[in-house]
Amino acid sequence: MDEPALNAAMDRYACGDARAFPELHRALSARLLAYLTRMCGSETLAGDLTQETFLRMHRARSTFARGGAVAPWAYAIARNAYLDHARAQKHRNTERLPSDPGAEPPDAHGADGEAVAIASETARAVERVLLCLPASQREAFILLRYEGLSVQDAAAVLGTTATAVKLRAFRAYEALRAALEELKRRPEAERGAGRSVENRSVEKGMEKGDRPAAARPERSGRRGKGQAGVRGGADGE
Amino acid sequence: MANEHDLLRGIEDIPDPAAHLAARPPPALAEGPAEGPAEPSLTRPARERRALSATLAGLAWILLFSWGEGLRDDLGSPRVLVPLAVVAVLSGLGLLLALRPRARGLPASVRAIQALAVAVPVGFLAAAVVRSGVADPPVPLELHLRCVASALCTALVPFALAALVLRRSFLSAPAWRGAAIGSLCGLGVVVGLEAHCAPDDLRPVAAPPGPPIGAGALLGAAAGALRGRA
């Protein structure tokens, strides 16, 4: 569904047309799920937060401005759902169980298999670094790089200025690029052991006062194969 | 060290750990929910009617309360009427600025809201200092306290109505937005207050109208933080 059609659907829903909701759900659920997964590091939790987001969108539908854009509006509500969850987690200080086990390792036989394995490891490295970044940098980077929002839209979602968004995203980008360059430099044979080196650098980041979302594993409602390699817990702000 | 301009060039090189989710095809219409959540929620037309009713009710309260306290004799004179009209217009414009959606339906920028939240009390205080001196003999404390109580009672209903109408309205920075709107409502209350209170002393000019603006900012920030986030 293209953006004007999506905005028109939200406009109808804001005016009380319940038939527009399935269209919105269909168009936005995957995007919001991906966004929340990147934010919190767990597909299971992101699924719950996505449902929460749609409920909040329903409650706040009357505030959707006539002729407005639904994507940044929905992302802002999703972010609020994530923040409220993170704060509640911090206050409850709940005991956590190991998170989703992650995807099965790809078949490494053959050249294609090797490329897939490298790509998978790179993605996991990015995920680990993202979850170790301060939440403000992580969310700015995610909105610009993965969700494709403009700097102005991202600033509106985050409740900050465009300059702050660019600076935060740049710092996140620097950290990620450094991690990827380190990964490339590391010879293949050391990659297995190198993962423990990366974990130590993550811990060093924690000592400096960073608030990694992956610091504690998270209670998982389901375990199964085929889930993406996404781990970690919510991060409070 | 790379500079900020590298951001646009290199950012696409960072892979996406959740690409498998973003790449999923959208669910068929039949698989998703057939309709929205069962919980009732306001529609936009209903909310607009509610906001209009709340605005009229708030204004009516201010006028009625002021009239009940007894309007000042010189209310019709330009010396009194013009500043009140200016304050009323500024309060209305400020609320429009704070609440009106901008491009793509998104709210006003945080900087604009922060500037508003600070400018209203500071501007009012500066105007009070310019307009008035210190009375001789001093105004009794009892009158000060009575004026402050009157100011807070005048402000009570408009604040409550604003909190009710704007619940779950703010996409971001809810505390700042609440503070800006609270202080602007307080400024509106000042109009009602000065319609019946005719002090010529800096302290009453600053003090009784001050609480609605200050309390409005604080209560608005609290209400925004607790219940304002969408």
Coordinates of C-alpha atoms in Angstrom, one line a residue:
Chain A
M1 CA 0.0 0.0 0.0
D2 CA 1.6 3.3 -1.0
E3 CA 1.9 6.2 1.4
P4 CA -1.1 8.3 0.2
A5 CA -3.4 5.3 0.3
L6 CA -2.1 4.5 3.8
N7 CA -2.6 8.1 5.0
A8 CA -6.1 8.1 3.5
A9 CA -6.9 4.8 5.3
M10 CA -5.8 6.3 8.6
D11 CA -7.9 9.4 7.9
R12 CA -10.9 7.2 7.5
Y13 CA -10.1 5.3 10.6
A14 CA -9.7 8.5 12.6
C15 CA -13.2 9.5 11.4
G16 CA -14.7 6.2 12.6
D17 CA -14.5 3.8 9.7
A18 CA -13.6 0.5 11.4
R19 CA -13.1 -1.2 8.0
A20 CA -9.9 0.8 7.5
F21 CA -8.2 -0.9 10.5
P22 CA -7.4 -4.2 8.7
E23 CA -5.7 -2.2 5.9
L24 CA -3.6 -0.3 8.4
H25 CA -2.7 -3.5 10.3
R26 CA -1.7 -5.2 7.1
A27 CA 0.4 -2.3 5.9
L28 CA 2.1 -1.4 9.2
S29 CA 2.5 -4.6 11.3
A30 CA 5.7 -5.9 9.6
R31 CA 7.3 -2.5 9.7
L32 CA 6.5 -1.9 13.3
L33 CA 7.5 -5.4 14.3
A34 CA 10.9 -4.9 12.6
Y35 CA 11.3 -1.5 14.2
L36 CA 10.5 -2.7 17.7
T37 CA 12.7 -5.8 17.2
R38 CA 15.6 -3.6 16.4
M39 CA 14.8 -1.4 19.5
C40 CA 14.4 -4.1 22.1
G41 CA 16.3 -7.0 20.6
S42 CA 13.6 -9.6 21.0
E43 CA 11.1 -10.6 18.4
T44 CA 8.8 -12.0 21.0
L45 CA 8.7 -8.8 23.0
A46 CA 8.4 -6.8 19.8
G47 CA 5.3 -8.8 18.8
D48 CA 3.7 -7.9 22.1
L49 CA 4.7 -4.3 21.7
T50 CA 3.4 -4.2 18.2
Q51 CA -0.1 -5.3 19.4
E52 CA 0.2 -2.6 22.2
T53 CA 1.1 -0.1 19.5
F54 CA -2.0 -0.9 17.5
L55 CA -4.2 -0.6 20.6
R56 CA -2.7 2.8 21.3
M57 CA -3.2 3.9 17.7
H58 CA -6.8 3.0 18.2
R59 CA -7.1 5.0 21.4
A60 CA -5.3 8.0 19.9
R61 CA -6.9 7.9 16.5
S62 CA -8.8 11.1 17.1
T63 CA -5.5 12.9 17.4
F64 CA -4.4 12.0 14.0
A65 CA -4.3 15.3 12.1
R66 CA -6.3 15.6 8.9
G67 CA -4.1 15.0 5.9
G68 CA -1.2 13.8 8.1
A69 CA 1.3 11.1 7.5
V70 CA 0.6 7.9 9.4
A71 CA 4.1 6.4 9.3
P72 CA 5.9 8.8 11.6
W73 CA 2.8 9.0 13.8
A74 CA 2.8 5.2 14.1
Y75 CA 6.5 5.0 14.8
A76 CA 6.2 7.7 17.5
I77 CA 3.4 5.6 19.2
A78 CA 5.5 2.4 18.9
R79 CA 8.4 4.2 20.5
N80 CA 6.2 5.3 23.3
A81 CA 5.0 1.8 23.8
Y82 CA 8.6 0.6 24.0
L83 CA 9.6 3.4 26.4
D84 CA 6.7 2.6 28.7
H85 CA 7.6 -1.0 28.7
A86 CA 11.2 -0.3 29.4
R87 CA 10.4 1.9 32.3
A88 CA 8.0 -0.6 33.8
Q89 CA 10.7 -3.3 33.4
K90 CA 13.1 -1.1 35.3
H91 CA 10.7 -0.5 38.1
R92 CA 9.5 -4.1 38.4
N93 CA 13.1 -5.5 38.2
T94 CA 11.7 -8.8 37.0
E95 CA 13.7 -11.9 36.9
R96 CA 14.4 -12.9 33.3
L97 CA 14.8 -16.2 31.5
P98 CA 17.1 -16.8 28.5
S99 CA 15.8 -15.1 25.4
D100 CA 14.8 -16.6 22.1
P101 CA 17.3 -19.1 21.0
G102 CA 17.9 -17.5 17.6
A103 CA 17.9 -18.8 14.1
E104 CA 19.6 -22.0 13.1
P105 CA 23.0 -21.4 11.7
P106 CA 23.0 -21.3 7.9
D107 CA 24.3 -24.2 5.9
A108 CA 28.0 -23.3 5.5
H109 CA 28.8 -25.8 2.8
G110 CA 29.9 -24.2 -0.5
A111 CA 30.8 -20.6 -1.5
D112 CA 27.2 -19.4 -1.1
G113 CA 27.0 -21.0 2.3
E114 CA 30.2 -19.1 3.4
A115 CA 28.8 -15.8 2.1
V116 CA 25.6 -16.4 4.0
A117 CA 27.5 -17.3 7.2
I118 CA 29.5 -14.2 6.9
A119 CA 26.5 -12.1 6.3
S120 CA 24.7 -13.7 9.2
E121 CA 27.6 -13.1 11.6
T122 CA 27.9 -9.5 10.4
A123 CA 24.2 -9.0 11.1
R124 CA 24.5 -10.5 14.6
A125 CA 27.5 -8.2 15.3
V126 CA 25.5 -5.2 14.2
E127 CA 22.6 -6.3 16.4
R128 CA 25.0 -6.7 19.4
V129 CA 26.5 -3.3 18.9
L130 CA 23.1 -1.7 18.4
L131 CA 21.8 -3.1 21.7
C132 CA 24.9 -1.8 23.5
L133 CA 24.5 1.7 22.2
P134 CA 22.8 4.4 24.3
A135 CA 19.1 4.2 23.5
S136 CA 19.0 7.8 22.1
Q137 CA 21.7 6.9 19.5
R138 CA 20.2 3.5 18.7
E139 CA 16.7 4.9 18.0
A140 CA 18.0 7.8 15.9
F141 CA 20.1 5.4 13.8
I142 CA 17.3 2.9 13.4
L143 CA 14.8 5.5 12.3
L144 CA 17.2 6.9 9.7
R145 CA 18.9 3.8 8.4
Y146 CA 16.3 1.1 8.6
E147 CA 12.9 2.8 8.7
G148 CA 13.8 5.3 6.1
L149 CA 12.4 8.3 7.9
S150 CA 13.7 11.8 7.0
V151 CA 15.7 13.7 9.6
Q152 CA 12.7 16.0 10.3
D153 CA 10.3 13.1 10.7
A154 CA 12.7 11.3 13.0
A155 CA 13.2 14.4 15.1
A156 CA 9.4 14.7 15.4
V157 CA 9.2 11.0 16.5
L158 CA 12.0 11.4 19.0
G159 CA 10.9 14.7 20.3
T160 CA 14.2 16.4 19.6
T161 CA 15.9 18.6 17.0
A162 CA 17.1 17.6 13.6
T163 CA 20.7 18.4 14.6
A164 CA 20.5 16.1 17.6
V165 CA 19.1 13.3 15.5
K166 CA 22.0 13.6 13.0
L167 CA 24.6 13.7 15.7
R168 CA 23.2 10.7 17.5
A169 CA 22.8 8.7 14.3
F170 CA 26.4 9.7 13.3
R171 CA 27.8 8.5 16.6
A172 CA 25.9 5.2 16.3
Y173 CA 27.2 4.8 12.8
E174 CA 30.8 5.4 14.0
A175 CA 30.4 2.7 16.6
L176 CA 28.9 0.2 14.1
R177 CA 31.5 1.0 11.5
A178 CA 34.3 0.4 13.9
A179 CA 32.8 -2.9 15.0
L180 CA 32.4 -4.1 11.4
E181 CA 35.9 -3.1 10.5
E182 CA 37.2 -5.0 13.5
L183 CA 35.2 -8.0 12.3
K184 CA 36.7 -7.8 8.8
R185 CA 40.2 -7.6 10.2
R186 CA 39.7 -10.6 12.4
P187 CA 40.9 -13.8 10.5
E188 CA 38.2 -16.5 10.0
A189 CA 39.8 -18.9 12.4
E190 CA 39.6 -16.5 15.3
R191 CA 35.9 -15.5 14.7
G192 CA 34.7 -18.1 17.1
A193 CA 37.0 -17.0 19.9
G194 CA 36.6 -13.4 18.8
R195 CA 33.0 -13.4 19.8
S196 CA 34.2 -13.5 23.4
V197 CA 36.4 -10.5 22.7
E198 CA 33.4 -8.6 21.4
N199 CA 31.5 -9.5 24.5
R200 CA 34.3 -8.1 26.6
S201 CA 34.2 -4.8 24.7
V202 CA 30.5 -4.8 25.3
E203 CA 31.1 -5.1 29.0
K204 CA 33.7 -2.3 28.8
G205 CA 31.0 -0.2 27.3
M206 CA 28.7 -1.1 30.2
E207 CA 31.4 0.0 32.7
K208 CA 31.5 3.4 31.0
G209 CA 27.9 3.9 32.0
D210 CA 26.2 2.7 28.8
R211 CA 22.8 1.0 29.2
P212 CA 22.9 -2.0 26.9
A213 CA 19.6 -3.6 26.1
A214 CA 21.3 -6.9 25.8
A215 CA 22.7 -6.9 29.3
R216 CA 20.1 -9.2 30.6
P217 CA 18.3 -12.0 28.8
E218 CA 14.6 -11.7 28.6
R219 CA 11.7 -13.9 29.4
S220 CA 10.5 -15.6 26.2
G221 CA 7.0 -16.6 25.6
R222 CA 7.9 -19.2 23.0
R223 CA 11.0 -21.0 21.9
G224 CA 11.5 -22.5 18.6
K225 CA 13.7 -22.9 15.6
G226 CA 13.7 -20.6 12.8
Q227 CA 13.5 -17.4 14.9
A228 CA 15.9 -14.8 13.9
G229 CA 19.1 -14.4 15.9
V230 CA 17.7 -11.6 18.0
R231 CA 18.5 -11.6 21.7
G232 CA 18.4 -9.3 24.5
G233 CA 16.0 -7.3 26.7
A234 CA 14.4 -3.9 26.9
D235 CA 16.4 -0.9 27.6
G236 CA 15.1 1.8 29.9
E237 CA 15.7 5.6 29.3
Chain B
M1 CA 38.1 10.4 12.2
A2 CA 35.2 10.7 9.6
N3 CA 33.1 13.7 9.8
E4 CA 29.3 14.0 9.9
H5 CA 29.1 14.2 6.1
D6 CA 30.2 10.6 6.0
L7 CA 26.8 9.7 7.5
L8 CA 24.9 9.8 4.4
R9 CA 27.5 8.1 2.3
G10 CA 28.3 5.2 4.4
I11 CA 25.1 4.5 6.4
E12 CA 23.7 2.1 3.8
D13 CA 26.7 -0.2 4.3
I14 CA 25.5 -1.1 7.8
P15 CA 23.5 -4.3 7.4
D16 CA 20.1 -4.8 9.0
P17 CA 19.8 -7.4 11.7
A18 CA 16.0 -7.5 11.3
A19 CA 15.9 -7.6 7.5
H20 CA 14.1 -10.9 7.6
L21 CA 11.2 -9.2 9.4
A22 CA 11.1 -6.1 7.2
A23 CA 11.2 -8.4 4.1
R24 CA 8.2 -10.5 5.2
P25 CA 5.3 -10.1 2.8
P26 CA 2.3 -8.4 4.4
P27 CA -0.3 -10.8 5.8
A28 CA -3.3 -11.4 3.7
L29 CA -6.3 -9.4 4.6
A30 CA -8.1 -12.5 5.8
E31 CA -5.3 -13.3 8.3
G32 CA -5.3 -10.0 10.1
P33 CA -7.9 -8.7 12.4
A34 CA -11.3 -8.1 10.8
E35 CA -11.9 -4.9 12.6
G36 CA -10.3 -2.6 15.1
P37 CA -10.0 -3.3 18.9
A38 CA -13.3 -3.6 20.7
E39 CA -12.4 -0.9 23.2
P40 CA -14.3 2.3 22.3
S41 CA -12.3 5.3 21.3
L42 CA -13.1 8.8 20.3
T43 CA -13.2 9.6 16.6
R44 CA -11.8 12.9 15.3
P45 CA -15.2 14.6 14.9
A46 CA -16.2 13.7 18.4
R47 CA -12.9 14.9 19.7
E48 CA -13.2 18.2 17.9
R49 CA -16.7 18.7 19.4
R50 CA -15.3 17.8 22.8
A51 CA -12.4 20.3 22.5
L52 CA -14.8 23.1 21.4
S53 CA -17.1 22.4 24.3
A54 CA -14.2 22.3 26.7
T55 CA -12.9 25.6 25.4
L56 CA -16.3 27.3 25.7
A57 CA -16.8 25.9 29.1
G58 CA -13.4 27.1 30.3
L59 CA -14.0 30.6 29.0
A60 CA -17.5 30.6 30.5
W61 CA -16.1 29.6 33.9
I62 CA -13.5 32.3 33.8
L63 CA -16.1 35.0 32.9
L64 CA -18.6 33.7 35.4
F65 CA -16.1 33.6 38.2
S66 CA -14.8 37.0 37.5
W67 CA -18.3 38.4 37.3
G68 CA -19.1 36.7 40.6
E69 CA -16.1 38.4 42.2
G70 CA -17.3 41.7 40.9
L71 CA -15.9 43.3 37.8
R72 CA -13.7 46.4 38.3
D73 CA -15.2 49.8 37.6
D74 CA -12.6 50.9 35.1
L75 CA -12.8 47.7 33.0
G76 CA -14.0 49.6 30.0
S77 CA -11.2 52.1 30.0
P78 CA -8.5 51.6 27.3
R79 CA -5.8 51.5 30.0
V80 CA -7.3 48.3 31.4
L81 CA -9.0 46.8 28.3
V82 CA -6.1 47.0 25.9
P83 CA -3.6 45.0 28.0
L84 CA -6.3 42.4 28.8
A85 CA -7.2 42.1 25.1
V86 CA -3.5 41.7 24.2
V87 CA -3.0 39.0 26.9
A88 CA -6.1 37.2 25.7
V89 CA -5.0 37.2 22.1
L90 CA -1.5 36.1 23.0
S91 CA -2.9 33.2 25.1
G92 CA -5.0 32.1 22.2
L93 CA -2.2 32.4 19.6
G94 CA 0.1 30.6 21.9
L95 CA -2.3 27.7 22.3
L96 CA -2.7 27.6 18.5
L97 CA 1.0 27.5 18.1
A98 CA 1.4 24.7 20.6
L99 CA -1.5 22.5 19.4
R100 CA -1.8 23.1 15.7
P101 CA -0.2 20.3 13.7
R102 CA 2.7 21.1 11.4
A103 CA 3.9 19.5 8.1
R104 CA 2.7 15.9 7.6
G105 CA 0.4 16.2 10.6
L106 CA 3.3 16.1 13.1
P107 CA 3.4 18.3 16.2
A108 CA 5.3 21.5 16.7
S109 CA 9.0 21.1 17.3
V110 CA 10.3 20.6 20.8
R111 CA 12.4 23.8 20.6
A112 CA 9.3 25.8 19.8
I113 CA 7.4 24.2 22.7
Q114 CA 10.3 24.8 25.1
A115 CA 10.5 28.4 24.0
L116 CA 6.8 28.8 24.7
A117 CA 6.9 27.2 28.1
V118 CA 9.7 29.5 29.2
A119 CA 8.6 32.7 27.4
V120 CA 5.1 32.8 29.0
P121 CA 6.1 33.1 32.6
V122 CA 9.2 35.2 31.9
G123 CA 7.3 37.5 29.6
F124 CA 4.5 37.9 32.1
L125 CA 6.9 38.8 34.9
A126 CA 8.7 41.3 32.7
A127 CA 5.5 42.9 31.7
A128 CA 4.4 43.1 35.4
V129 CA 7.7 44.8 36.3
V130 CA 7.3 47.3 33.5
R131 CA 3.6 48.1 34.2
S132 CA 3.6 48.5 38.0
G133 CA 5.4 49.9 40.9
V134 CA 5.3 49.1 44.6
A135 CA 2.2 50.5 46.3
D136 CA 2.5 52.9 49.3
P137 CA 1.0 52.0 51.8
P138 CA 1.6 48.3 51.0
V139 CA -1.4 46.1 50.1
P140 CA -2.3 44.0 53.1
L141 CA -1.3 40.3 53.1
E142 CA -4.9 39.3 53.5
L143 CA -5.8 40.9 50.2
H144 CA -2.8 39.2 48.5
L145 CA -3.9 35.8 49.8
R146 CA -7.5 36.4 48.7
C147 CA -6.3 37.3 45.2
V148 CA -4.1 34.2 45.0
A149 CA -7.0 32.0 46.1
S150 CA -9.3 33.6 43.6
A151 CA -6.7 33.1 40.9
L152 CA -6.3 29.4 41.6
C153 CA -10.1 28.9 41.8
T154 CA -10.4 30.6 38.4
A155 CA -7.8 28.4 36.9
L156 CA -9.1 25.1 38.3
V157 CA -11.7 24.3 35.8
P158 CA -9.8 25.3 32.6
F159 CA -6.8 23.2 33.7
A160 CA -9.0 20.2 34.4
L161 CA -10.7 20.5 31.1
A162 CA -7.4 20.9 29.2
A163 CA -6.0 17.8 30.9
L164 CA -9.1 15.8 30.0
V165 CA -9.2 16.9 26.3
L166 CA -5.5 16.5 25.8
R167 CA -5.1 13.1 27.4
R168 CA -3.0 10.8 25.2
S169 CA -2.5 13.5 22.6
F170 CA 1.3 14.0 22.6
L171 CA 3.5 12.0 20.4
S172 CA 6.7 13.3 22.0
A173 CA 8.0 15.5 24.8
P174 CA 4.7 15.2 26.7
A175 CA 6.0 17.0 29.8
W176 CA 7.2 20.1 27.8
R177 CA 4.0 20.2 25.8
G178 CA 1.9 19.9 29.0
A179 CA 4.0 22.7 30.6
A180 CA 3.5 25.0 27.6
I181 CA -0.2 24.5 27.4
G182 CA -0.6 24.8 31.2
S183 CA 1.2 28.1 31.3
L184 CA -0.9 29.4 28.4
C185 CA -4.1 28.4 30.1
G186 CA -2.8 30.2 33.1
L187 CA -2.2 33.3 31.0
G188 CA -5.8 33.1 29.9
V189 CA -6.9 32.9 33.5
V190 CA -4.9 36.1 34.2
V191 CA -7.4 37.9 31.9
G192 CA -10.3 36.9 34.1
L193 CA -8.4 37.7 37.2
E194 CA -7.5 41.2 36.1
A195 CA -11.1 41.8 35.0
H196 CA -12.1 42.0 38.7
C197 CA -8.9 42.7 40.5
A198 CA -7.5 46.2 40.2
P199 CA -4.3 46.4 42.2
D200 CA -1.7 49.0 41.5
D201 CA 1.1 47.2 43.2
L202 CA 3.8 45.1 41.7
R203 CA 3.4 42.3 44.2
P204 CA -0.3 41.7 43.6
V205 CA 0.3 42.1 39.9
A206 CA 3.0 39.5 39.8
A207 CA 1.8 37.3 42.7
P208 CA -1.9 36.5 42.2
P209 CA -1.7 36.0 38.4
G210 CA 1.7 34.3 38.9
P211 CA 0.3 31.1 40.5
P212 CA -2.0 30.2 37.6
I213 CA 0.8 30.5 35.2
G214 CA 3.4 28.8 37.4
A215 CA 0.9 26.2 38.6
G216 CA -0.3 25.7 35.1
A217 CA 3.2 25.0 33.9
L218 CA 4.0 22.5 36.7
L219 CA 0.6 20.7 36.6
G220 CA 0.7 20.7 32.9
A221 CA 4.2 19.1 32.9
A222 CA 3.0 16.5 35.4
A223 CA -0.2 15.7 33.6
G224 CA 1.7 15.5 30.3
A225 CA 4.3 13.2 31.6
L226 CA 1.7 10.9 33.3
R227 CA -1.2 10.9 30.9
G228 CA -0.3 12.9 27.8
R229 CA 1.8 10.4 25.8
A230 CA -0.1 8.8 22.9

